[in-house]
Structure formats: C-alpha cells, structure tokens
Amino acid sequence: GAVVSQHPSRVICKSGTSVKIECRSLDFQATTMFWYRQFPKQSLMLMATSNEGSKATYEQGVEKDKFLINHASLTLSTLTVTSAHPEDSSFYICSARNYASGGPQETQYFGPGTRLLVL
Amino acid sequence: AQSVTQLGSHVSVSEGALVLLRCNYSSSVPPYLFWYVQYPNQGLQLLLKYTTGATLVKGINGFEAEFKKSETSFHLTKPSAHMSDAAEYFCAVSVETGNQFYFGTGTSLTVIP
C-alpha cells in the first residue's frame, strides 16, 4: 500500500522557537494533504487542508499565522509551528490522498505522526 | 455537516469474546465510513471502509462492520478478541464532495486474558 512518512517522529523544543514537521508521500503523488492534531486520549482534529501550489485551507479556530503550511511539491507538505508554546505540545498527524489510484477520495493514507513537546 | 459519535470511550472484553464497538454518524449526504486502529504512539491504520455497494464490509485482522442507513450506524465487530486487538479505535466519516475526515472521539479496547 501507499506510504506516507513524517519527519521527525519526535521533537522537543524550547518555548518561543519554531518547529517544522515534514509529511511525504513516498510512492505516489498527493495534490492534497491534511494536517490533524491529536491531544492525549482524544480524537484527531483536522487543522488544515494543504493543496499543492496554493494556500492551505484552515479549519475554524486554527491560527494560520501560527501553523504555517507549505505544499511546494506533489510529495511534500510541511507544517511549521511558529513561536511554539507548551500548549502546542501534541501529536500531529498528516494524511495524503492518492489520486493516481484512480480512486475517489477514500484513498487517503496517514503518516505515523510527530509528537511535539514544547518545554 | 458531518459528525461521528462513538458510544463508550472504553470497552473491555475477555480474550475470545465478541468485540463490538459502536459508531453512529450524521451526514447530510451519502457518507463514506471508516474504521481506523491506532496503537500507542503510532499513526492510524485503516481497518475497513464503506463507500458504496455491499453494506457488510470485511477488513483486516478479522474485523467487519455493517452500514445501516436506517440506524445511521457503522458498528465494528470481531467474533473473537485477541490480545493484539488492544488499541484505540476511531470511526470516521467523509463525504463525496468533500475530502476531510471527521473522526469520532475514539474507543479504547482492552482485552482481558
């Protein structure tokens, strides 16, 4: 099956610094990628939809200036948490849609997640 | 708007017993429905999905789910629980014209030896 990778898998940073998380589709092209956030013992909440070559679409309540998303190529989307604070500590998961499979939108593959801890 | 409700945040079953995890959805258009499993500190793994066609869908690891439109439900079952089934399970809904997934709050499954 299709593989989506995330890097890094874990990151610890100081409050006030910025952290970049990469999401890559390894064996398919993904014109659309999604970023989710998961708090401990809670469900995944969609943060934004990342479209290759255009601006990301953010869900209500998500600060676009704090969570910068760039989808510069068909296989890479990045999420940058700017001026991170302890409340940004969370598990961030990306997913990517594989259009080339000829399938509809249900062919969405999830990355393994990135755990961010802000001290 | 779409939403998912998972009844029971924690479910415990004995090894070998039936597993039943409940999921009800709300959707203004015909839904696509999914069940994902998440092991600790890992991402999501697709168990099964319903898009169109047969309402009883079979997935990996012996799991299956039945789409019941009249009940707006998509409950996940497995006839005999195994220790390795202990994990967090998420039900999700998506729609034809959109592409976001809306997840339920998850159900933590514990399997008692």
mmCIF file with all atom_site columns, C-alpha atoms in Angstrom:
data_model
loop_
_atom_site.group_PDB
_atom_site.id
_atom_site.type_symbol
_atom_site.label_atom_id
_atom_site.label_alt_id
_atom_site.label_comp_id
_atom_site.label_asym_id
_atom_site.label_entity_id
_atom_site.label_seq_id
_atom_site.pdbx_PDB_ins_code
_atom_site.Cartn_x
_atom_site.Cartn_y
_atom_site.Cartn_z
_atom_site.occupancy
_atom_site.B_iso_or_equiv
_atom_site.pdbx_formal_charge
_atom_site.auth_seq_id
_atom_site.auth_comp_id
_atom_site.auth_asym_id
_atom_site.auth_atom_id
_atom_site.pdbx_PDB_model_num
ATOM 1   C CA . GLY A 1 1   ? 0.000   0.000   0.000  1.00 0.00 ? 1   GLY A CA 1
ATOM 2   C CA . ALA A 1 2   ? 0.898   3.632   -0.283 1.00 0.00 ? 2   ALA A CA 1
ATOM 3   C CA . VAL A 1 3   ? 3.255   5.014   2.324  1.00 0.00 ? 3   VAL A CA 1
ATOM 4   C CA . VAL A 1 4   ? 3.268   8.383   3.977  1.00 0.00 ? 4   VAL A CA 1
ATOM 5   C CA . SER A 1 5   ? 6.188   9.358   6.153  1.00 0.00 ? 5   SER A CA 1
ATOM 6   C CA . GLN A 1 6   ? 6.630   12.106  8.716  1.00 0.00 ? 6   GLN A CA 1
ATOM 7   C CA . HIS A 1 7   ? 9.805   13.643  10.000 1.00 0.00 ? 7   HIS A CA 1
ATOM 8   C CA . PRO A 1 8   ? 10.721  13.974  12.741 1.00 0.00 ? 8   PRO A CA 1
ATOM 9   C CA . SER A 1 9   ? 8.836   11.345  14.687 1.00 0.00 ? 9   SER A CA 1
ATOM 10  C CA . ARG A 1 10  ? 9.523   13.153  17.941 1.00 0.00 ? 10  ARG A CA 1
ATOM 11  C CA . VAL A 1 11  ? 10.761  16.638  18.687 1.00 0.00 ? 11  VAL A CA 1
ATOM 12  C CA . ILE A 1 12  ? 11.389  18.581  21.865 1.00 0.00 ? 12  ILE A CA 1
ATOM 13  C CA . CYS A 1 13  ? 11.882  22.317  21.644 1.00 0.00 ? 13  CYS A CA 1
ATOM 14  C CA . LYS A 1 14  ? 12.058  25.357  23.843 1.00 0.00 ? 14  LYS A CA 1
ATOM 15  C CA . SER A 1 15  ? 9.180   27.750  24.165 1.00 0.00 ? 15  SER A CA 1
ATOM 16  C CA . GLY A 1 16  ? 9.379   30.509  21.572 1.00 0.00 ? 16  GLY A CA 1
ATOM 17  C CA . THR A 1 17  ? 11.181  28.511  18.918 1.00 0.00 ? 17  THR A CA 1
ATOM 18  C CA . SER A 1 18  ? 9.751   27.254  15.639 1.00 0.00 ? 18  SER A CA 1
ATOM 19  C CA . VAL A 1 19  ? 9.456   23.646  14.624 1.00 0.00 ? 19  VAL A CA 1
ATOM 20  C CA . LYS A 1 20  ? 8.993   22.248  11.119 1.00 0.00 ? 20  LYS A CA 1
ATOM 21  C CA . ILE A 1 21  ? 7.306   18.907  10.511 1.00 0.00 ? 21  ILE A CA 1
ATOM 22  C CA . GLU A 1 22  ? 7.521   17.221  7.120  1.00 0.00 ? 22  GLU A CA 1
ATOM 23  C CA . CYS A 1 23  ? 4.957   14.963  5.544  1.00 0.00 ? 23  CYS A CA 1
ATOM 24  C CA . ARG A 1 24  ? 5.978   12.987  2.472  1.00 0.00 ? 24  ARG A CA 1
ATOM 25  C CA . SER A 1 25  ? 4.119   10.658  0.178  1.00 0.00 ? 25  SER A CA 1
ATOM 26  C CA . LEU A 1 26  ? 6.772   8.115   -0.711 1.00 0.00 ? 26  LEU A CA 1
ATOM 27  C CA . ASP A 1 27  ? 5.343   6.285   -3.689 1.00 0.00 ? 27  ASP A CA 1
ATOM 28  C CA . PHE A 1 28  ? 2.541   8.412   -5.029 1.00 0.00 ? 28  PHE A CA 1
ATOM 29  C CA . GLN A 1 29  ? 1.709   11.997  -5.832 1.00 0.00 ? 29  GLN A CA 1
ATOM 30  C CA . ALA A 1 30  ? -0.542  13.809  -3.445 1.00 0.00 ? 30  ALA A CA 1
ATOM 31  C CA . THR A 1 31  ? -2.128  17.013  -4.609 1.00 0.00 ? 31  THR A CA 1
ATOM 32  C CA . THR A 1 32  ? -3.919  17.255  -1.294 1.00 0.00 ? 32  THR A CA 1
ATOM 33  C CA . MET A 1 33  ? -2.586  16.586  2.173  1.00 0.00 ? 33  MET A CA 1
ATOM 34  C CA . PHE A 1 34  ? -4.278  17.061  5.506  1.00 0.00 ? 34  PHE A CA 1
ATOM 35  C CA . TRP A 1 35  ? -2.904  18.001  8.881  1.00 0.00 ? 35  TRP A CA 1
ATOM 36  C CA . TYR A 1 36  ? -4.515  16.731  12.067 1.00 0.00 ? 36  TYR A CA 1
ATOM 37  C CA . ARG A 1 37  ? -3.805  17.322  15.705 1.00 0.00 ? 37  ARG A CA 1
ATOM 38  C CA . GLN A 1 38  ? -4.445  14.825  18.446 1.00 0.00 ? 38  GLN A CA 1
ATOM 39  C CA . PHE A 1 39  ? -4.378  15.637  22.138 1.00 0.00 ? 39  PHE A CA 1
ATOM 40  C CA . PRO A 1 40  ? -3.733  12.813  24.609 1.00 0.00 ? 40  PRO A CA 1
ATOM 41  C CA . LYS A 1 41  ? -6.641  10.414  24.879 1.00 0.00 ? 41  LYS A CA 1
ATOM 42  C CA . GLN A 1 42  ? -8.621  12.456  22.371 1.00 0.00 ? 42  GLN A CA 1
ATOM 43  C CA . SER A 1 43  ? -9.595  12.203  18.751 1.00 0.00 ? 43  SER A CA 1
ATOM 44  C CA . LEU A 1 44  ? -7.966  13.696  15.716 1.00 0.00 ? 44  LEU A CA 1
ATOM 45  C CA . MET A 1 45  ? -8.991  17.189  14.809 1.00 0.00 ? 45  MET A CA 1
ATOM 46  C CA . LEU A 1 46  ? -8.486  18.461  11.296 1.00 0.00 ? 46  LEU A CA 1
ATOM 47  C CA . MET A 1 47  ? -6.318  21.575  11.323 1.00 0.00 ? 47  MET A CA 1
ATOM 48  C CA . ALA A 1 48  ? -5.950  22.374  7.667  1.00 0.00 ? 48  ALA A CA 1
ATOM 49  C CA . THR A 1 49  ? -6.078  21.105  4.131  1.00 0.00 ? 49  THR A CA 1
ATOM 50  C CA . SER A 1 50  ? -2.885  21.566  2.168  1.00 0.00 ? 50  SER A CA 1
ATOM 51  C CA . ASN A 1 51  ? -3.144  21.904  -1.599 1.00 0.00 ? 51  ASN A CA 1
ATOM 52  C CA . GLU A 1 52  ? -0.105  21.723  -3.822 1.00 0.00 ? 52  GLU A CA 1
ATOM 53  C CA . GLY A 1 53  ? 0.700   25.073  -5.326 1.00 0.00 ? 53  GLY A CA 1
ATOM 54  C CA . SER A 1 54  ? -1.909  27.042  -3.434 1.00 0.00 ? 54  SER A CA 1
ATOM 55  C CA . LYS A 1 55  ? -2.652  28.339  0.014  1.00 0.00 ? 55  LYS A CA 1
ATOM 56  C CA . ALA A 1 56  ? -3.797  25.967  2.686  1.00 0.00 ? 56  ALA A CA 1
ATOM 57  C CA . THR A 1 57  ? -7.361  25.990  3.931  1.00 0.00 ? 57  THR A CA 1
ATOM 58  C CA . TYR A 1 58  ? -7.559  26.226  7.690  1.00 0.00 ? 58  TYR A CA 1
ATOM 59  C CA . GLU A 1 59  ? -10.330 24.961  9.914  1.00 0.00 ? 59  GLU A CA 1
ATOM 60  C CA . GLN A 1 60  ? -12.144 27.378  12.127 1.00 0.00 ? 60  GLN A CA 1
ATOM 61  C CA . GLY A 1 61  ? -10.172 28.261  15.214 1.00 0.00 ? 61  GLY A CA 1
ATOM 62  C CA . VAL A 1 62  ? -6.779  27.304  13.783 1.00 0.00 ? 62  VAL A CA 1
ATOM 63  C CA . GLU A 1 63  ? -4.347  30.203  13.591 1.00 0.00 ? 63  GLU A CA 1
ATOM 64  C CA . LYS A 1 64  ? -2.872  30.317  10.116 1.00 0.00 ? 64  LYS A CA 1
ATOM 65  C CA . ASP A 1 65  ? -0.024  32.562  11.226 1.00 0.00 ? 65  ASP A CA 1
ATOM 66  C CA . LYS A 1 66  ? 0.960   30.147  13.938 1.00 0.00 ? 66  LYS A CA 1
ATOM 67  C CA . PHE A 1 67  ? 0.653   26.939  11.953 1.00 0.00 ? 67  PHE A CA 1
ATOM 68  C CA . LEU A 1 68  ? 2.283   27.642  8.613  1.00 0.00 ? 68  LEU A CA 1
ATOM 69  C CA . ILE A 1 69  ? 1.639   25.090  5.929  1.00 0.00 ? 69  ILE A CA 1
ATOM 70  C CA . ASN A 1 70  ? 3.575   24.788  2.704  1.00 0.00 ? 70  ASN A CA 1
ATOM 71  C CA . HIS A 1 71  ? 2.849   22.257  -0.027 1.00 0.00 ? 71  HIS A CA 1
ATOM 72  C CA . ALA A 1 72  ? 5.558   23.038  -2.523 1.00 0.00 ? 72  ALA A CA 1
ATOM 73  C CA . SER A 1 73  ? 5.636   19.724  -4.349 1.00 0.00 ? 73  SER A CA 1
ATOM 74  C CA . LEU A 1 74  ? 3.369   16.806  -5.101 1.00 0.00 ? 74  LEU A CA 1
ATOM 75  C CA . THR A 1 75  ? 5.096   14.687  -2.487 1.00 0.00 ? 75  THR A CA 1
ATOM 76  C CA . LEU A 1 76  ? 5.870   17.079  0.347  1.00 0.00 ? 76  LEU A CA 1
ATOM 77  C CA . SER A 1 77  ? 3.881   19.228  2.725  1.00 0.00 ? 77  SER A CA 1
ATOM 78  C CA . THR A 1 78  ? 5.370   20.953  5.742  1.00 0.00 ? 78  THR A CA 1
ATOM 79  C CA . LEU A 1 79  ? 3.777   22.247  8.920  1.00 0.00 ? 79  LEU A CA 1
ATOM 80  C CA . THR A 1 80  ? 5.721   24.859  10.841 1.00 0.00 ? 80  THR A CA 1
ATOM 81  C CA . VAL A 1 81  ? 4.665   25.632  14.380 1.00 0.00 ? 81  VAL A CA 1
ATOM 82  C CA . THR A 1 82  ? 5.902   29.169  14.919 1.00 0.00 ? 82  THR A CA 1
ATOM 83  C CA . SER A 1 83  ? 6.800   30.557  18.329 1.00 0.00 ? 83  SER A CA 1
ATOM 84  C CA . ALA A 1 84  ? 5.806   27.311  19.945 1.00 0.00 ? 84  ALA A CA 1
ATOM 85  C CA . HIS A 1 85  ? 4.358   27.270  23.443 1.00 0.00 ? 85  HIS A CA 1
ATOM 86  C CA . PRO A 1 86  ? 3.718   24.396  25.832 1.00 0.00 ? 86  PRO A CA 1
ATOM 87  C CA . GLU A 1 87  ? 0.047   24.304  24.848 1.00 0.00 ? 87  GLU A CA 1
ATOM 88  C CA . ASP A 1 88  ? 1.156   23.423  21.309 1.00 0.00 ? 88  ASP A CA 1
ATOM 89  C CA . SER A 1 89  ? 2.506   20.135  22.597 1.00 0.00 ? 89  SER A CA 1
ATOM 90  C CA . SER A 1 90  ? 0.557   17.468  20.808 1.00 0.00 ? 90  SER A CA 1
ATOM 91  C CA . PHE A 1 91  ? 0.620   14.618  18.325 1.00 0.00 ? 91  PHE A CA 1
ATOM 92  C CA . TYR A 1 92  ? 0.481   15.903  14.767 1.00 0.00 ? 92  TYR A CA 1
ATOM 93  C CA . ILE A 1 93  ? -0.604  13.524  12.015 1.00 0.00 ? 93  ILE A CA 1
ATOM 94  C CA . CYS A 1 94  ? -0.710  14.142  8.292  1.00 0.00 ? 94  CYS A CA 1
ATOM 95  C CA . SER A 1 95  ? -2.542  12.281  5.591  1.00 0.00 ? 95  SER A CA 1
ATOM 96  C CA . ALA A 1 96  ? -2.385  12.320  1.826  1.00 0.00 ? 96  ALA A CA 1
ATOM 97  C CA . ARG A 1 97  ? -4.826  11.499  -0.936 1.00 0.00 ? 97  ARG A CA 1
ATOM 98  C CA . ASN A 1 98  ? -3.644  9.273   -3.738 1.00 0.00 ? 98  ASN A CA 1
ATOM 99  C CA . TYR A 1 99  ? -5.380  10.480  -6.860 1.00 0.00 ? 99  TYR A CA 1
ATOM 100 C CA . ALA A 1 100 ? -3.326  8.334   -9.180 1.00 0.00 ? 100 ALA A CA 1
ATOM 101 C CA . SER A 1 101 ? -5.008  5.215   -7.905 1.00 0.00 ? 101 SER A CA 1
ATOM 102 C CA . GLY A 1 102 ? -7.956  6.346   -9.941 1.00 0.00 ? 102 GLY A CA 1
ATOM 103 C CA . GLY A 1 103 ? -9.946  6.130   -6.830 1.00 0.00 ? 103 GLY A CA 1
ATOM 104 C CA . PRO A 1 104 ? -12.094 8.618   -5.109 1.00 0.00 ? 104 PRO A CA 1
ATOM 105 C CA . GLN A 1 105 ? -11.250 10.443  -2.015 1.00 0.00 ? 105 GLN A CA 1
ATOM 106 C CA . GLU A 1 106 ? -11.319 7.460   0.242  1.00 0.00 ? 106 GLU A CA 1
ATOM 107 C CA . THR A 1 107 ? -7.783  6.506   -0.757 1.00 0.00 ? 107 THR A CA 1
ATOM 108 C CA . GLN A 1 108 ? -6.281  8.583   1.996  1.00 0.00 ? 108 GLN A CA 1
ATOM 109 C CA . TYR A 1 109 ? -3.161  7.401   3.756  1.00 0.00 ? 109 TYR A CA 1
ATOM 110 C CA . PHE A 1 110 ? -1.990  8.525   7.174  1.00 0.00 ? 110 PHE A CA 1
ATOM 111 C CA . GLY A 1 111 ? 1.508   9.214   8.332  1.00 0.00 ? 111 GLY A CA 1
ATOM 112 C CA . PRO A 1 112 ? 2.868   7.766   11.574 1.00 0.00 ? 112 PRO A CA 1
ATOM 113 C CA . GLY A 1 113 ? 2.614   11.078  13.395 1.00 0.00 ? 113 GLY A CA 1
ATOM 114 C CA . THR A 1 114 ? 5.005   13.519  15.040 1.00 0.00 ? 114 THR A CA 1
ATOM 115 C CA . ARG A 1 115 ? 4.995   14.041  18.763 1.00 0.00 ? 115 ARG A CA 1
ATOM 116 C CA . LEU A 1 116 ? 5.869   17.602  19.704 1.00 0.00 ? 116 LEU A CA 1
ATOM 117 C CA . LEU A 1 117 ? 6.825   18.575  23.223 1.00 0.00 ? 117 LEU A CA 1
ATOM 118 C CA . VAL A 1 118 ? 7.374   22.237  23.958 1.00 0.00 ? 118 VAL A CA 1
ATOM 119 C CA . LEU A 1 119 ? 9.194   22.980  27.191 1.00 0.00 ? 119 LEU A CA 1
ATOM 120 C CA . ALA B 2 1   ? -22.353 18.900  8.336  1.00 0.00 ? 1   ALA B CA 1
ATOM 121 C CA . GLN B 2 2   ? -20.859 15.603  9.300  1.00 0.00 ? 2   GLN B CA 1
ATOM 122 C CA . SER B 2 3   ? -20.130 14.151  12.709 1.00 0.00 ? 3   SER B CA 1
ATOM 123 C CA . VAL B 2 4   ? -19.399 10.858  14.350 1.00 0.00 ? 4   VAL B CA 1
ATOM 124 C CA . THR B 2 5   ? -20.360 9.578   17.768 1.00 0.00 ? 5   THR B CA 1
ATOM 125 C CA . GLN B 2 6   ? -18.642 6.622   19.341 1.00 0.00 ? 6   GLN B CA 1
ATOM 126 C CA . LEU B 2 7   ? -20.508 5.263   22.313 1.00 0.00 ? 7   LEU B CA 1
ATOM 127 C CA . GLY B 2 8   ? -18.213 4.053   25.029 1.00 0.00 ? 8   GLY B CA 1
ATOM 128 C CA . SER B 2 9   ? -14.785 5.553   25.359 1.00 0.00 ? 9   SER B CA 1
ATOM 129 C CA . HIS B 2 10  ? -13.530 2.360   26.980 1.00 0.00 ? 10  HIS B CA 1
ATOM 130 C CA . VAL B 2 11  ? -14.529 -1.206  26.184 1.00 0.00 ? 11  VAL B CA 1
ATOM 131 C CA . SER B 2 12  ? -13.162 -4.298  27.894 1.00 0.00 ? 12  SER B CA 1
ATOM 132 C CA . VAL B 2 13  ? -13.665 -7.823  26.623 1.00 0.00 ? 13  VAL B CA 1
ATOM 133 C CA . SER B 2 14  ? -12.230 -11.177 27.523 1.00 0.00 ? 14  SER B CA 1
ATOM 134 C CA . GLU B 2 15  ? -9.904  -12.898 25.116 1.00 0.00 ? 15  GLU B CA 1
ATOM 135 C CA . GLY B 2 16  ? -12.016 -14.938 22.723 1.00 0.00 ? 16  GLY B CA 1
ATOM 136 C CA . ALA B 2 17  ? -15.159 -12.910 23.343 1.00 0.00 ? 17  ALA B CA 1
ATOM 137 C CA . LEU B 2 18  ? -17.102 -10.856 20.832 1.00 0.00 ? 18  LEU B CA 1
ATOM 138 C CA . VAL B 2 19  ? -15.877 -7.340  20.177 1.00 0.00 ? 19  VAL B CA 1
ATOM 139 C CA . LEU B 2 20  ? -18.497 -4.678  19.460 1.00 0.00 ? 20  LEU B CA 1
ATOM 140 C CA . LEU B 2 21  ? -17.517 -1.054  19.045 1.00 0.00 ? 21  LEU B CA 1
ATOM 141 C CA . ARG B 2 22  ? -20.323 1.348   18.290 1.00 0.00 ? 22  ARG B CA 1
ATOM 142 C CA . CYS B 2 23  ? -20.327 4.188   15.810 1.00 0.00 ? 23  CYS B CA 1
ATOM 143 C CA . ASN B 2 24  ? -23.162 6.438   14.758 1.00 0.00 ? 24  ASN B CA 1
ATOM 144 C CA . TYR B 2 25  ? -22.792 9.136   12.183 1.00 0.00 ? 25  TYR B CA 1
ATOM 145 C CA . SER B 2 26  ? -24.547 12.225  10.985 1.00 0.00 ? 26  SER B CA 1
ATOM 146 C CA . SER B 2 27  ? -24.233 13.285  7.387  1.00 0.00 ? 27  SER B CA 1
ATOM 147 C CA . SER B 2 28  ? -26.268 15.439  5.065  1.00 0.00 ? 28  SER B CA 1
ATOM 148 C CA . VAL B 2 29  ? -25.057 13.472  2.053  1.00 0.00 ? 29  VAL B CA 1
ATOM 149 C CA . PRO B 2 30  ? -24.282 9.788   1.467  1.00 0.00 ? 30  PRO B CA 1
ATOM 150 C CA . PRO B 2 31  ? -21.319 9.053   3.674  1.00 0.00 ? 31  PRO B CA 1
ATOM 151 C CA . TYR B 2 32  ? -18.099 7.202   3.278  1.00 0.00 ? 32  TYR B CA 1
ATOM 152 C CA . LEU B 2 33  ? -17.368 5.457   6.565  1.00 0.00 ? 33  LEU B CA 1
ATOM 153 C CA . PHE B 2 34  ? -14.123 4.186   8.001  1.00 0.00 ? 34  PHE B CA 1
ATOM 154 C CA . TRP B 2 35  ? -12.674 2.426   10.983 1.00 0.00 ? 35  TRP B CA 1
ATOM 155 C CA . TYR B 2 36  ? -9.067  3.036   11.942 1.00 0.00 ? 36  TYR B CA 1
ATOM 156 C CA . VAL B 2 37  ? -6.927  1.466   14.636 1.00 0.00 ? 37  VAL B CA 1
ATOM 157 C CA . GLN B 2 38  ? -4.160  3.271   16.465 1.00 0.00 ? 38  GLN B CA 1
ATOM 158 C CA . TYR B 2 39  ? -1.543  1.570   18.578 1.00 0.00 ? 39  TYR B CA 1
ATOM 159 C CA . PRO B 2 40  ? 0.328   3.601   21.210 1.00 0.00 ? 40  PRO B CA 1
ATOM 160 C CA . ASN B 2 41  ? 2.498   6.334   19.755 1.00 0.00 ? 41  ASN B CA 1
ATOM 161 C CA . GLN B 2 42  ? 1.715   5.290   16.215 1.00 0.00 ? 42  GLN B CA 1
ATOM 162 C CA . GLY B 2 43  ? -0.326  6.637   13.351 1.00 0.00 ? 43  GLY B CA 1
ATOM 163 C CA . LEU B 2 44  ? -3.610  5.343   12.037 1.00 0.00 ? 44  LEU B CA 1
ATOM 164 C CA . GLN B 2 45  ? -4.081  2.065   10.255 1.00 0.00 ? 45  GLN B CA 1
ATOM 165 C CA . LEU B 2 46  ? -7.157  1.519   8.118  1.00 0.00 ? 46  LEU B CA 1
ATOM 166 C CA . LEU B 2 47  ? -9.217  -1.462  9.273  1.00 0.00 ? 47  LEU B CA 1
ATOM 167 C CA . LEU B 2 48  ? -12.033 -1.216  6.780  1.00 0.00 ? 48  LEU B CA 1
ATOM 168 C CA . LYS B 2 49  ? -14.174 1.207   4.848  1.00 0.00 ? 49  LYS B CA 1
ATOM 169 C CA . TYR B 2 50  ? -17.616 1.534   3.341  1.00 0.00 ? 50  TYR B CA 1
ATOM 170 C CA . THR B 2 51  ? -18.103 3.561   0.200  1.00 0.00 ? 51  THR B CA 1
ATOM 171 C CA . THR B 2 52  ? -20.875 2.018   -1.875 1.00 0.00 ? 52  THR B CA 1
ATOM 172 C CA . GLY B 2 53  ? -22.267 -1.417  -2.571 1.00 0.00 ? 53  GLY B CA 1
ATOM 173 C CA . ALA B 2 54  ? -22.401 -4.196  -0.021 1.00 0.00 ? 54  ALA B CA 1
ATOM 174 C CA . THR B 2 55  ? -23.294 -2.873  3.392  1.00 0.00 ? 55  THR B CA 1
ATOM 175 C CA . LEU B 2 56  ? -21.334 -5.530  5.258  1.00 0.00 ? 56  LEU B CA 1
ATOM 176 C CA . VAL B 2 57  ? -17.671 -4.855  4.818  1.00 0.00 ? 57  VAL B CA 1
ATOM 177 C CA . LYS B 2 58  ? -14.820 -7.031  5.922  1.00 0.00 ? 58  LYS B CA 1
ATOM 178 C CA . GLY B 2 59  ? -11.492 -5.651  6.965  1.00 0.00 ? 59  GLY B CA 1
ATOM 179 C CA . ILE B 2 60  ? -8.160  -6.759  8.222  1.00 0.00 ? 60  ILE B CA 1
ATOM 180 C CA . ASN B 2 61  ? -7.500  -8.838  11.339 1.00 0.00 ? 61  ASN B CA 1
ATOM 181 C CA . GLY B 2 62  ? -10.950 -10.409 11.274 1.00 0.00 ? 62  GLY B CA 1
ATOM 182 C CA . PHE B 2 63  ? -12.898 -7.195  11.785 1.00 0.00 ? 63  PHE B CA 1
ATOM 183 C CA . GLU B 2 64  ? -16.064 -6.338  9.954  1.00 0.00 ? 64  GLU B CA 1
ATOM 184 C CA . ALA B 2 65  ? -18.653 -3.588  10.047 1.00 0.00 ? 65  ALA B CA 1
ATOM 185 C CA . GLU B 2 66  ? -22.145 -3.135  8.726  1.00 0.00 ? 66  GLU B CA 1
ATOM 186 C CA . PHE B 2 67  ? -23.509 0.080   7.311  1.00 0.00 ? 67  PHE B CA 1
ATOM 187 C CA . LYS B 2 68  ? -27.100 0.563   8.424  1.00 0.00 ? 68  LYS B CA 1
ATOM 188 C CA . LYS B 2 69  ? -28.542 3.646   6.841  1.00 0.00 ? 69  LYS B CA 1
ATOM 189 C CA . SER B 2 70  ? -31.815 3.474   8.749  1.00 0.00 ? 70  SER B CA 1
ATOM 190 C CA . GLU B 2 71  ? -29.923 3.489   12.025 1.00 0.00 ? 71  GLU B CA 1
ATOM 191 C CA . THR B 2 72  ? -27.122 5.788   10.809 1.00 0.00 ? 72  THR B CA 1
ATOM 192 C CA . SER B 2 73  ? -24.715 3.302   12.288 1.00 0.00 ? 73  SER B CA 1
ATOM 193 C CA . PHE B 2 74  ? -21.469 1.605   11.322 1.00 0.00 ? 74  PHE B CA 1
ATOM 194 C CA . HIS B 2 75  ? -20.616 -0.655  14.242 1.00 0.00 ? 75  HIS B CA 1
ATOM 195 C CA . LEU B 2 76  ? -17.370 -2.610  14.250 1.00 0.00 ? 76  LEU B CA 1
ATOM 196 C CA . THR B 2 77  ? -17.339 -6.258  15.281 1.00 0.00 ? 77  THR B CA 1
ATOM 197 C CA . LYS B 2 78  ? -14.975 -9.156  15.624 1.00 0.00 ? 78  LYS B CA 1
ATOM 198 C CA . PRO B 2 79  ? -16.184 -12.605 16.675 1.00 0.00 ? 79  PRO B CA 1
ATOM 199 C CA . SER B 2 80  ? -13.240 -13.463 18.885 1.00 0.00 ? 80  SER B CA 1
ATOM 200 C CA . ALA B 2 81  ? -10.964 -10.935 20.545 1.00 0.00 ? 81  ALA B CA 1
ATOM 201 C CA . HIS B 2 82  ? -7.231  -11.422 20.573 1.00 0.00 ? 82  HIS B CA 1
ATOM 202 C CA . MET B 2 83  ? -4.752  -9.809  22.912 1.00 0.00 ? 83  MET B CA 1
ATOM 203 C CA . SER B 2 84  ? -3.200  -7.986  19.984 1.00 0.00 ? 84  SER B CA 1
ATOM 204 C CA . ASP B 2 85  ? -6.509  -6.206  19.342 1.00 0.00 ? 85  ASP B CA 1
ATOM 205 C CA . ALA B 2 86  ? -5.953  -3.970  22.351 1.00 0.00 ? 86  ALA B CA 1
ATOM 206 C CA . ALA B 2 87  ? -5.677  -0.470  20.888 1.00 0.00 ? 87  ALA B CA 1
ATOM 207 C CA . GLU B 2 88  ? -7.576  2.730   20.222 1.00 0.00 ? 88  GLU B CA 1
ATOM 208 C CA . TYR B 2 89  ? -10.233 2.565   17.537 1.00 0.00 ? 89  TYR B CA 1
ATOM 209 C CA . PHE B 2 90  ? -11.572 5.513   15.614 1.00 0.00 ? 90  PHE B CA 1
ATOM 210 C CA . CYS B 2 91  ? -14.629 5.735   13.430 1.00 0.00 ? 91  CYS B CA 1
ATOM 211 C CA . ALA B 2 92  ? -14.577 8.401   10.731 1.00 0.00 ? 92  ALA B CA 1
ATOM 212 C CA . VAL B 2 93  ? -16.918 9.820   8.119  1.00 0.00 ? 93  VAL B CA 1
ATOM 213 C CA . SER B 2 94  ? -16.213 11.585  4.894  1.00 0.00 ? 94  SER B CA 1
ATOM 214 C CA . VAL B 2 95  ? -18.436 12.801  2.108  1.00 0.00 ? 95  VAL B CA 1
ATOM 215 C CA . GLU B 2 96  ? -18.481 12.563  -1.648 1.00 0.00 ? 96  GLU B CA 1
ATOM 216 C CA . THR B 2 97  ? -18.000 16.184  -2.425 1.00 0.00 ? 97  THR B CA 1
ATOM 217 C CA . GLY B 2 98  ? -15.587 16.957  0.346  1.00 0.00 ? 98  GLY B CA 1
ATOM 218 C CA . ASN B 2 99  ? -12.452 15.266  1.405  1.00 0.00 ? 99  ASN B CA 1
ATOM 219 C CA . GLN B 2 100 ? -11.965 15.909  5.079  1.00 0.00 ? 100 GLN B CA 1
ATOM 220 C CA . PHE B 2 101 ? -12.329 13.141  7.571  1.00 0.00 ? 101 PHE B CA 1
ATOM 221 C CA . TYR B 2 102 ? -14.360 13.719  10.688 1.00 0.00 ? 102 TYR B CA 1
ATOM 222 C CA . PHE B 2 103 ? -13.334 11.429  13.479 1.00 0.00 ? 103 PHE B CA 1
ATOM 223 C CA . GLY B 2 104 ? -15.168 10.138  16.485 1.00 0.00 ? 104 GLY B CA 1
ATOM 224 C CA . THR B 2 105 ? -13.636 10.522  19.906 1.00 0.00 ? 105 THR B CA 1
ATOM 225 C CA . GLY B 2 106 ? -12.266 7.013   19.852 1.00 0.00 ? 106 GLY B CA 1
ATOM 226 C CA . THR B 2 107 ? -12.818 3.838   21.823 1.00 0.00 ? 107 THR B CA 1
ATOM 227 C CA . SER B 2 108 ? -10.047 2.240   23.812 1.00 0.00 ? 108 SER B CA 1
ATOM 228 C CA . LEU B 2 109 ? -10.297 -1.538  23.637 1.00 0.00 ? 109 LEU B CA 1
ATOM 229 C CA . THR B 2 110 ? -8.827  -3.629  26.433 1.00 0.00 ? 110 THR B CA 1
ATOM 230 C CA . VAL B 2 111 ? -8.585  -7.389  26.058 1.00 0.00 ? 111 VAL B CA 1
ATOM 231 C CA . ILE B 2 112 ? -8.511  -9.335  29.292 1.00 0.00 ? 112 ILE B CA 1
ATOM 232 C CA . PRO B 2 113 ? -6.590  -12.621 29.270 1.00 0.00 ? 113 PRO B CA 1
#
